[in-house]
Amino acid sequence: MARGQLRIYLGAAPGVGKTFTMLEEAHRRRERGTDVVVGFVETHGRRHTAQMIGDLEVVPRRQVAYRGATFEEMDVDAILARRPEVAIVDELAHTNVPGSRNAKRWQDIQELLDAGVTVLSTVNIQHLESLNDVVRQITGVVQHETVPDEVARRAEQVELVDMTPEALRRRMAHGNIYEPDKVDAALGNYFRVGNLTALRELALLWLADKVDEQLDRYRAEHRIGGTWETRERVVVALTGGPEGDTLIRRAARVASRGKGSELLAVHVSRSDGLAGADPALLARQRLLVESLGGTYHQVIGSDVPKALLDFARGVNATQLVLGASRRGRLAQIFSAGIGVTTTARSGTIDVHLVTHEEIGQGRRRPLLTGQAVLPRSRRIAGFALAVIGLPLLTVVLGTVRGDLALASDILFYLVWVILVALVGGLWPAVLTAVAGSLLLDYYFTPPTQRFTIAEGEHLLSLLIFLIIAVAVSAVVDVAARRTREAAQASADASTLATVAGSVLRGDRPLPALLERLRETFGLESVTLLERRPDAPPSPDRPHDPSWRIAATVGGRPCAAPGEGATDVPIDDELALVLRGHPLPAADRRIVEAFAAQAALALRQGRLAQEAAAARPLAEADRMRTALLAAVSHDLRTPLASAKAAVTSLRGHDVAFSDDDRDELLATADESLDKLARLVANLLDMSRLQAGVIGVALAEIGLEDAVPRALDELGPHARAVRVHIPPELPAVQADPALLERVLVNLIGNALRFSPPDRPPEVAAREQDGAVRLRVTDHGPGIPEDAREHMFQPFQRLGDRDNHNGVGLGLALSRGLAEAMSGTLTPDTTPGGGLTMVLTLPSAEVREVTAPDETTATEAADRAIVQRLRRRTTER
């Protein structure tokens, strides 16, 4: 069975017409003979949207009971049984009521698609997971319902339903989106012109990325290698040389000329892994590319122009930036060079050859200098073999001269040349070859004892010997150099891997990096210096006031670059200074790579510190937003009821009977009680968070505390079943706070219990404590969400964030801990939630703590313990 296709109508904000457009498409498809049904369409009370459904077949919704209320959800089973060709399913990011077989509607849609049903759906840009934080930053509104970007990106078609901010605000003002009483608030908050403009740009950019993916997939499927200039993509080629900074900045200027252009830097590594670039320079250039908004890439290839163009065509690049050749004029005569070759093969890609200060300076290969060549001792040994060995070989061959022909003598000398090349390298071998040819001519080529050759064949043999000897010497020398380079590269890679491992395993990357660097090279100290803000550049000298220490390990730190044995400039603002012994050139290259990583670690550490400092502010802002959203409802409702009752009583236009008057007074009294409880909860929560709530501990029996809590909850609490053994000992608690906790716990249980199965309250003694269990038989709460429900201003399972403050459980746990107790959730057998309140037994407290003479002292100790625990958790 073929899988169904998903078509998404994407909007920048509510009200742009996504559902209306989707229904128009549904009518068009039905007119073409397609079997179309409406699985779920949310009209939000909009008259035009409801009319647009028209005579489309609507699959009845499924009724779901949750926490004493009934909700409507899409009936997936009914749609699958109906098996239409196309199903209309609104609101892709919708969260299903707990108890549904899928948590999110997009998962329901996946089932329909797997069954071969094509689905038309809608989503707003603020519901995409990757943009959730961005939208909250722009609008100040937290979107709790999100859909993974991958779900939307896998859709076969995504259509943008667009509308200008001014047109959308006019539609809002005409009452076509929200009810008239909500229009002014919406226009002044979420639907401001700036917000709508930013959301519109986000939608356009996200859709552009989606289109890019589709285009790349199309070009790959049809094997299209040419460049399609749909968007400017500038690729800059880096060799790892000092000219890289110039090329990157030039490429960035080229990319900045077009809106939405991309900058990509690429370095082609040779496939033999030996002729590499300077890793320190590449690391710094990578940081520069990323700071300019580009991306860094590395590919491997033996043919550099081919690898470079393959990468450029693979990313659909339109322009390629190369540096002019650093080779000398003589080298350019024998080879056109990478720049000229790439330009000749580039095809439709524009190539920019950028001039720089390194032109004509030649290629400097660090691995062929310093420690990369053969050591001095081996070169001396090679010359010694040449000087001592050749006379000895000549004497030996002279003694057996009658038994060997000239060709055999030449082979013996050739073997000796190869031996010298293996030991001493090229120049001792060349000396051996020249000296050997002269000795062959003088002692073994007729006429002997003279530097003359009688036969041309002998002359040719000596010339061939000399050529072969020099060629073999060069090959052996190159092989020895390559071996040395490979060993050096292996050592460098091992050092880098060790340092990287220590950094990854450590909690403090920058000190770990510097300490590993100090240990690796046996240094006294390693210091990362940072130029002070607004400090003018000055010559490096000891105690330069323009520098300050950003990080240091080891012994005495360096206060300025001039104080160390080795200093490695990182950029204009940072420098790495090493105190101890000077480093050779090869080791300095590795240190430069570490210096670049140290700069990155420093900046990342500071970003992490700034994020940590901003986290409490963000949390406070989140709490403030949630509090305002929730309290605005809970304050407004009782205030409105009380005001309506009092206003009615004060009016003279209506004559109320005594019963009506009593009912109005009761309504006002009940509303004010709700308001008082809300304010008390808020004050108690603030005192709890500040650690200053007063606790007066006393002995109290649960058989007295539970009935008082039930009386406060009113007549509907009479159905609660209470099981408290008469022999249960009293608890040590604050009577008023205990009553508050019980009211909150039993009130929650009543709210979520079905009418035919009321809550139960039971208590028993266990391990020197009294455990009171408040059990309901409602829908329950998943284990992974139970700790979340104890956070202030959280209401799990609510379909919006305007349904209560959500302080009950958070306040109850805080009050229980203030009384040296605990409050934990448990699962009710058969379904539901059980809250377990554990309090210390008064009898055990008398036996084990006779020195605790006052309840106030016990309360103080409980508060101190709770504050210490909170500090430890932080």
Tab-separated table of C-alpha atoms in Angstrom, residues 392-677:
chain	number	residue	atom	x	y	z
A	392	LEU	CA	87.700	0.064	1.619
A	393	LEU	CA	85.295	-1.069	-1.104
A	394	THR	CA	87.827	-0.079	-3.776
A	395	VAL	CA	90.586	-2.115	-2.054
A	396	VAL	CA	88.319	-5.144	-1.757
A	397	LEU	CA	87.252	-4.986	-5.390
A	398	GLY	CA	90.863	-4.379	-6.459
A	399	THR	CA	91.971	-7.652	-4.857
A	400	VAL	CA	89.400	-9.632	-6.827
A	401	ARG	CA	89.610	-7.516	-9.956
A	402	GLY	CA	90.402	-10.415	-12.190
A	403	ASP	CA	87.240	-12.267	-11.219
A	404	LEU	CA	84.713	-9.436	-11.743
A	405	ALA	CA	83.632	-7.485	-14.789
A	406	LEU	CA	83.037	-3.718	-14.841
A	407	ALA	CA	79.265	-4.224	-14.602
A	408	SER	CA	79.696	-6.127	-11.331
A	409	ASP	CA	81.958	-3.403	-9.932
A	410	ILE	CA	79.302	-0.800	-10.814
A	411	LEU	CA	76.609	-2.795	-8.960
A	412	PHE	CA	78.755	-2.986	-5.797
A	413	TYR	CA	79.291	0.773	-5.857
A	414	LEU	CA	75.552	1.282	-6.456
A	415	VAL	CA	74.706	-0.822	-3.401
A	416	TRP	CA	77.096	1.305	-1.345
A	417	VAL	CA	75.448	4.495	-2.598
A	418	ILE	CA	72.009	3.178	-1.536
A	419	LEU	CA	73.394	2.262	1.909
A	420	VAL	CA	74.805	5.767	2.356
A	421	ALA	CA	71.472	7.288	1.237
A	422	LEU	CA	69.587	5.201	3.805
A	423	VAL	CA	71.886	6.366	6.579
A	424	GLY	CA	72.742	9.957	5.704
A	425	GLY	CA	70.219	11.147	3.174
A	426	LEU	CA	70.627	12.856	-0.157
A	427	TRP	CA	73.883	14.839	-0.028
A	428	PRO	CA	76.147	12.104	1.398
A	429	ALA	CA	74.705	9.768	-1.237
A	430	VAL	CA	75.369	12.256	-4.053
A	431	LEU	CA	78.964	12.650	-2.815
A	432	THR	CA	79.284	8.835	-2.774
A	433	ALA	CA	77.903	8.539	-6.310
A	434	VAL	CA	80.274	11.158	-7.758
A	435	ALA	CA	83.300	9.795	-5.888
A	436	GLY	CA	82.342	6.230	-6.843
A	437	SER	CA	82.123	7.114	-10.535
A	438	LEU	CA	85.606	8.661	-10.369
A	439	LEU	CA	87.015	5.627	-8.578
A	440	LEU	CA	85.412	3.295	-11.128
A	441	ASP	CA	86.913	5.331	-13.953
A	442	TYR	CA	90.423	5.427	-12.401
A	443	TYR	CA	90.785	1.861	-11.083
A	444	PHE	CA	88.391	-0.360	-13.039
A	445	THR	CA	87.788	1.207	-16.473
A	446	PRO	CA	90.465	0.539	-19.133
A	447	PRO	CA	92.935	2.174	-19.416
A	448	THR	CA	93.290	1.994	-15.618
A	449	GLN	CA	95.250	4.410	-13.407
A	450	ARG	CA	94.103	7.217	-15.700
A	451	PHE	CA	90.937	9.367	-15.905
A	452	THR	CA	90.352	8.334	-19.460
A	453	ILE	CA	87.923	5.872	-20.989
A	454	ALA	CA	88.848	3.956	-24.082
A	455	GLU	CA	85.446	2.552	-25.017
A	456	GLY	CA	82.198	4.469	-25.344
A	457	GLU	CA	80.279	1.607	-23.779
A	458	HIS	CA	82.216	2.005	-20.555
A	459	LEU	CA	81.506	5.753	-20.569
A	460	LEU	CA	77.796	5.058	-20.982
A	461	SER	CA	77.893	2.585	-18.094
A	462	LEU	CA	79.507	5.117	-15.774
A	463	LEU	CA	76.981	7.820	-16.742
A	464	ILE	CA	74.083	5.437	-16.162
A	465	PHE	CA	75.602	4.488	-12.817
A	466	LEU	CA	75.864	8.141	-11.801
A	467	ILE	CA	72.267	8.899	-12.871
A	468	ILE	CA	70.872	5.828	-11.133
A	469	ALA	CA	72.898	6.503	-7.988
A	470	VAL	CA	71.690	10.099	-7.748
A	471	ALA	CA	68.076	9.133	-8.541
A	472	VAL	CA	68.019	6.329	-5.992
A	473	SER	CA	69.610	8.638	-3.424
A	474	ALA	CA	66.884	11.210	-4.012
A	475	VAL	CA	64.131	8.584	-3.717
A	476	VAL	CA	65.586	7.152	-0.523
A	477	ASP	CA	65.981	10.637	0.928
A	478	VAL	CA	62.381	11.557	0.096
A	479	ALA	CA	61.163	8.291	1.629
A	480	ALA	CA	63.137	9.019	4.776
A	481	ARG	CA	61.683	12.534	4.915
A	482	ARG	CA	58.162	11.169	4.407
A	483	THR	CA	58.713	8.671	7.197
A	484	ARG	CA	59.868	11.490	9.426
A	485	GLU	CA	56.848	13.587	8.474
A	486	ALA	CA	54.492	10.680	9.153
A	487	ALA	CA	56.061	10.084	12.553
A	488	GLN	CA	55.812	13.781	13.389
A	489	ALA	CA	52.195	13.900	12.213
A	490	SER	CA	51.388	10.809	14.279
A	491	ALA	CA	52.960	12.390	17.357
A	492	ASP	CA	51.076	15.616	16.762
A	493	ALA	CA	47.793	13.738	16.317
A	494	SER	CA	48.415	11.761	19.497
A	495	THR	CA	49.108	14.951	21.417
A	496	LEU	CA	45.998	16.623	20.027
A	497	ALA	CA	43.860	13.581	20.847
A	498	THR	CA	45.205	13.474	24.412
A	499	VAL	CA	44.514	17.159	24.946
A	500	ALA	CA	41.061	16.900	23.400
A	501	GLY	CA	40.231	13.960	25.661
A	502	SER	CA	41.323	15.811	28.786
A	503	VAL	CA	39.258	18.817	27.765
A	504	LEU	CA	36.146	16.766	27.022
A	505	ARG	CA	36.370	14.858	30.293
A	506	GLY	CA	36.951	17.958	32.417
A	507	ASP	CA	34.343	20.261	33.873
A	508	ARG	CA	36.561	23.297	33.156
A	509	PRO	CA	37.774	23.018	29.546
A	510	LEU	CA	40.137	26.002	29.529
A	511	PRO	CA	42.196	25.115	32.651
A	512	ALA	CA	42.264	21.469	31.522
A	513	LEU	CA	43.604	22.504	28.113
A	514	LEU	CA	46.318	24.744	29.581
A	515	GLU	CA	47.331	22.147	32.188
A	516	ARG	CA	47.651	19.417	29.577
A	517	LEU	CA	49.723	21.764	27.425
A	518	ARG	CA	52.037	22.512	30.363
A	519	GLU	CA	52.495	18.804	31.167
A	520	THR	CA	53.021	17.792	27.545
A	521	PHE	CA	55.930	20.172	26.932
A	522	GLY	CA	57.318	20.280	30.498
A	523	LEU	CA	56.691	23.989	31.029
A	524	GLU	CA	56.788	25.970	34.258
A	525	SER	CA	53.548	27.848	33.579
A	526	VAL	CA	51.093	28.548	30.778
A	527	THR	CA	49.176	31.842	30.764
A	528	LEU	CA	46.403	33.082	28.485
A	529	LEU	CA	46.574	36.874	28.310
A	530	GLU	CA	43.793	39.184	27.217
A	531	ARG	CA	44.192	42.810	26.187
A	532	ARG	CA	42.309	45.167	28.458
A	533	PRO	CA	39.324	46.969	26.922
A	534	ASP	CA	40.239	50.237	25.234
A	535	ALA	CA	43.948	49.627	25.921
A	536	PRO	CA	46.148	51.094	23.160
A	537	PRO	CA	48.580	48.682	21.477
A	538	SER	CA	52.024	48.887	23.057
A	539	PRO	CA	55.345	47.067	22.586
A	540	ASP	CA	55.570	43.754	24.385
A	541	ARG	CA	57.487	44.365	27.568
A	542	PRO	CA	57.410	42.993	31.097
A	543	HIS	CA	54.533	44.305	33.223
A	544	ASP	CA	52.733	45.783	30.210
A	545	PRO	CA	49.569	47.326	31.746
A	546	SER	CA	47.568	46.777	28.564
A	547	TRP	CA	47.307	43.019	29.270
A	548	ARG	CA	45.457	41.065	31.936
A	549	ILE	CA	45.487	37.367	32.846
A	550	ALA	CA	42.461	35.489	31.511
A	551	ALA	CA	43.596	32.033	32.713
A	552	THR	CA	46.806	30.466	33.989
A	553	VAL	CA	48.132	27.135	35.276
A	554	GLY	CA	51.420	26.080	36.814
A	555	GLY	CA	53.846	28.271	38.713
A	556	ARG	CA	54.460	32.009	38.409
A	557	PRO	CA	52.196	33.427	35.652
A	558	CYS	CA	53.272	35.882	32.994
A	559	ALA	CA	51.700	39.338	33.077
A	560	ALA	CA	52.783	40.306	29.546
A	561	PRO	CA	53.919	38.489	26.375
A	562	GLY	CA	57.525	39.577	26.870
A	563	GLU	CA	57.881	37.773	30.189
A	564	GLY	CA	57.704	34.226	28.798
A	565	ALA	CA	60.168	32.086	26.933
A	566	THR	CA	57.644	31.637	24.119
A	567	ASP	CA	54.583	33.714	23.258
A	568	VAL	CA	51.984	32.768	20.668
A	569	PRO	CA	49.719	35.590	19.437
A	570	ILE	CA	46.177	34.330	18.854
A	571	ASP	CA	44.506	37.499	17.620
A	572	ASP	CA	44.530	41.202	18.410
A	573	GLU	CA	43.004	40.554	21.843
A	574	LEU	CA	44.544	37.275	23.066
A	575	ALA	CA	48.005	35.774	23.436
A	576	LEU	CA	49.340	32.544	24.943
A	577	VAL	CA	52.577	32.894	26.952
A	578	LEU	CA	54.735	29.930	28.012
A	579	ARG	CA	57.251	30.183	30.850
A	580	GLY	CA	60.066	27.616	30.827
A	581	HIS	CA	62.283	26.526	27.943
A	582	PRO	CA	61.935	27.799	24.341
A	583	LEU	CA	60.055	25.498	21.982
A	584	PRO	CA	61.401	24.262	18.626
A	585	ALA	CA	59.561	25.165	15.448
A	586	ALA	CA	57.648	21.873	15.118
A	587	ASP	CA	56.360	22.033	18.705
A	588	ARG	CA	55.394	25.666	18.276
A	589	ARG	CA	53.005	24.684	15.494
A	590	ILE	CA	51.140	22.365	17.847
A	591	VAL	CA	51.071	25.049	20.527
A	592	GLU	CA	49.528	27.452	18.026
A	593	ALA	CA	46.743	24.957	17.372
A	594	PHE	CA	46.169	24.667	21.127
A	595	ALA	CA	46.190	28.441	21.443
A	596	ALA	CA	43.330	28.725	18.965
A	597	GLN	CA	41.359	26.128	20.930
A	598	ALA	CA	42.132	27.974	24.173
A	599	ALA	CA	40.625	31.139	22.714
A	600	LEU	CA	37.536	29.192	21.707
A	601	ALA	CA	37.275	27.616	25.168
A	602	LEU	CA	37.597	31.041	26.822
A	603	ARG	CA	34.806	32.521	24.734
A	604	GLN	CA	32.554	29.502	25.190
A	605	GLY	CA	33.138	29.572	28.942
A	606	ARG	CA	32.151	33.207	29.109
A	607	LEU	CA	29.061	32.561	27.023
A	608	ALA	CA	28.140	29.755	29.418
A	609	GLN	CA	28.615	32.113	32.382
A	610	GLU	CA	26.440	34.748	30.746
A	611	ALA	CA	23.798	32.113	30.015
A	612	ALA	CA	23.940	30.917	33.629
A	613	ALA	CA	23.602	34.493	34.865
A	614	ALA	CA	20.660	35.083	32.568
A	615	ARG	CA	18.950	31.814	33.529
A	616	PRO	CA	17.578	33.097	36.878
A	617	LEU	CA	16.297	36.204	35.112
A	618	ALA	CA	14.655	34.064	32.438
A	619	GLU	CA	13.160	31.828	35.119
A	620	ALA	CA	11.878	34.863	36.996
A	621	ASP	CA	10.404	36.228	33.782
A	622	ARG	CA	8.788	32.868	33.062
A	623	MET	CA	7.335	32.763	36.562
A	624	ARG	CA	6.112	36.339	36.238
A	625	THR	CA	4.462	35.577	32.888
A	626	ALA	CA	2.823	32.428	34.227
A	627	LEU	CA	1.717	34.228	37.384
A	628	LEU	CA	0.170	37.122	35.492
A	629	ALA	CA	-1.565	34.770	33.063
A	630	ALA	CA	-2.969	32.588	35.823
A	631	VAL	CA	-3.659	35.168	38.528
A	632	SER	CA	-5.377	37.448	36.043
A	633	HIS	CA	-8.016	34.742	35.676
A	634	ASP	CA	-8.290	33.657	39.299
A	635	LEU	CA	-8.424	37.237	40.562
A	636	ARG	CA	-10.834	38.428	37.924
A	637	THR	CA	-13.378	35.624	38.384
A	638	PRO	CA	-14.141	36.066	42.125
A	639	LEU	CA	-13.868	39.823	41.856
A	640	ALA	CA	-16.335	39.883	38.985
A	641	SER	CA	-18.777	37.613	40.854
A	642	ALA	CA	-18.555	39.618	44.062
A	643	LYS	CA	-18.892	42.926	42.253
A	644	ALA	CA	-21.880	41.694	40.255
A	645	ALA	CA	-23.611	40.513	43.440
A	646	VAL	CA	-22.924	43.737	45.351
A	647	THR	CA	-23.920	45.912	42.390
A	648	SER	CA	-27.171	44.023	42.054
A	649	LEU	CA	-27.918	44.441	45.763
A	650	ARG	CA	-27.220	48.174	45.626
A	651	GLY	CA	-29.391	48.710	42.566
A	652	HIS	CA	-32.882	50.122	42.942
A	653	ASP	CA	-34.341	49.094	39.621
A	654	VAL	CA	-34.969	45.488	40.663
A	655	ALA	CA	-36.757	44.355	43.819
A	656	PHE	CA	-35.136	41.162	45.110
A	657	SER	CA	-36.866	38.670	47.333
A	658	ASP	CA	-35.270	37.560	50.581
A	659	ASP	CA	-34.131	34.298	48.967
A	660	ASP	CA	-32.558	36.142	46.034
A	661	ARG	CA	-30.868	38.564	48.392
A	662	ASP	CA	-29.487	35.711	50.490
A	663	GLU	CA	-28.227	33.973	47.356
A	664	LEU	CA	-26.482	37.135	46.148
A	665	LEU	CA	-24.880	37.652	49.551
A	666	ALA	CA	-23.740	34.020	49.588
A	667	THR	CA	-22.235	34.435	46.127
A	668	ALA	CA	-20.350	37.544	47.191
A	669	ASP	CA	-19.194	35.865	50.409
A	670	GLU	CA	-18.007	32.740	48.569
A	671	SER	CA	-16.195	34.800	45.927
A	672	LEU	CA	-14.421	36.878	48.543
A	673	ASP	CA	-13.413	33.692	50.377
A	674	LYS	CA	-11.878	32.383	47.130
A	675	LEU	CA	-10.060	35.665	46.682
A	676	ALA	CA	-8.784	35.564	50.258
A	677	ARG	CA	-7.524	31.998	49.811
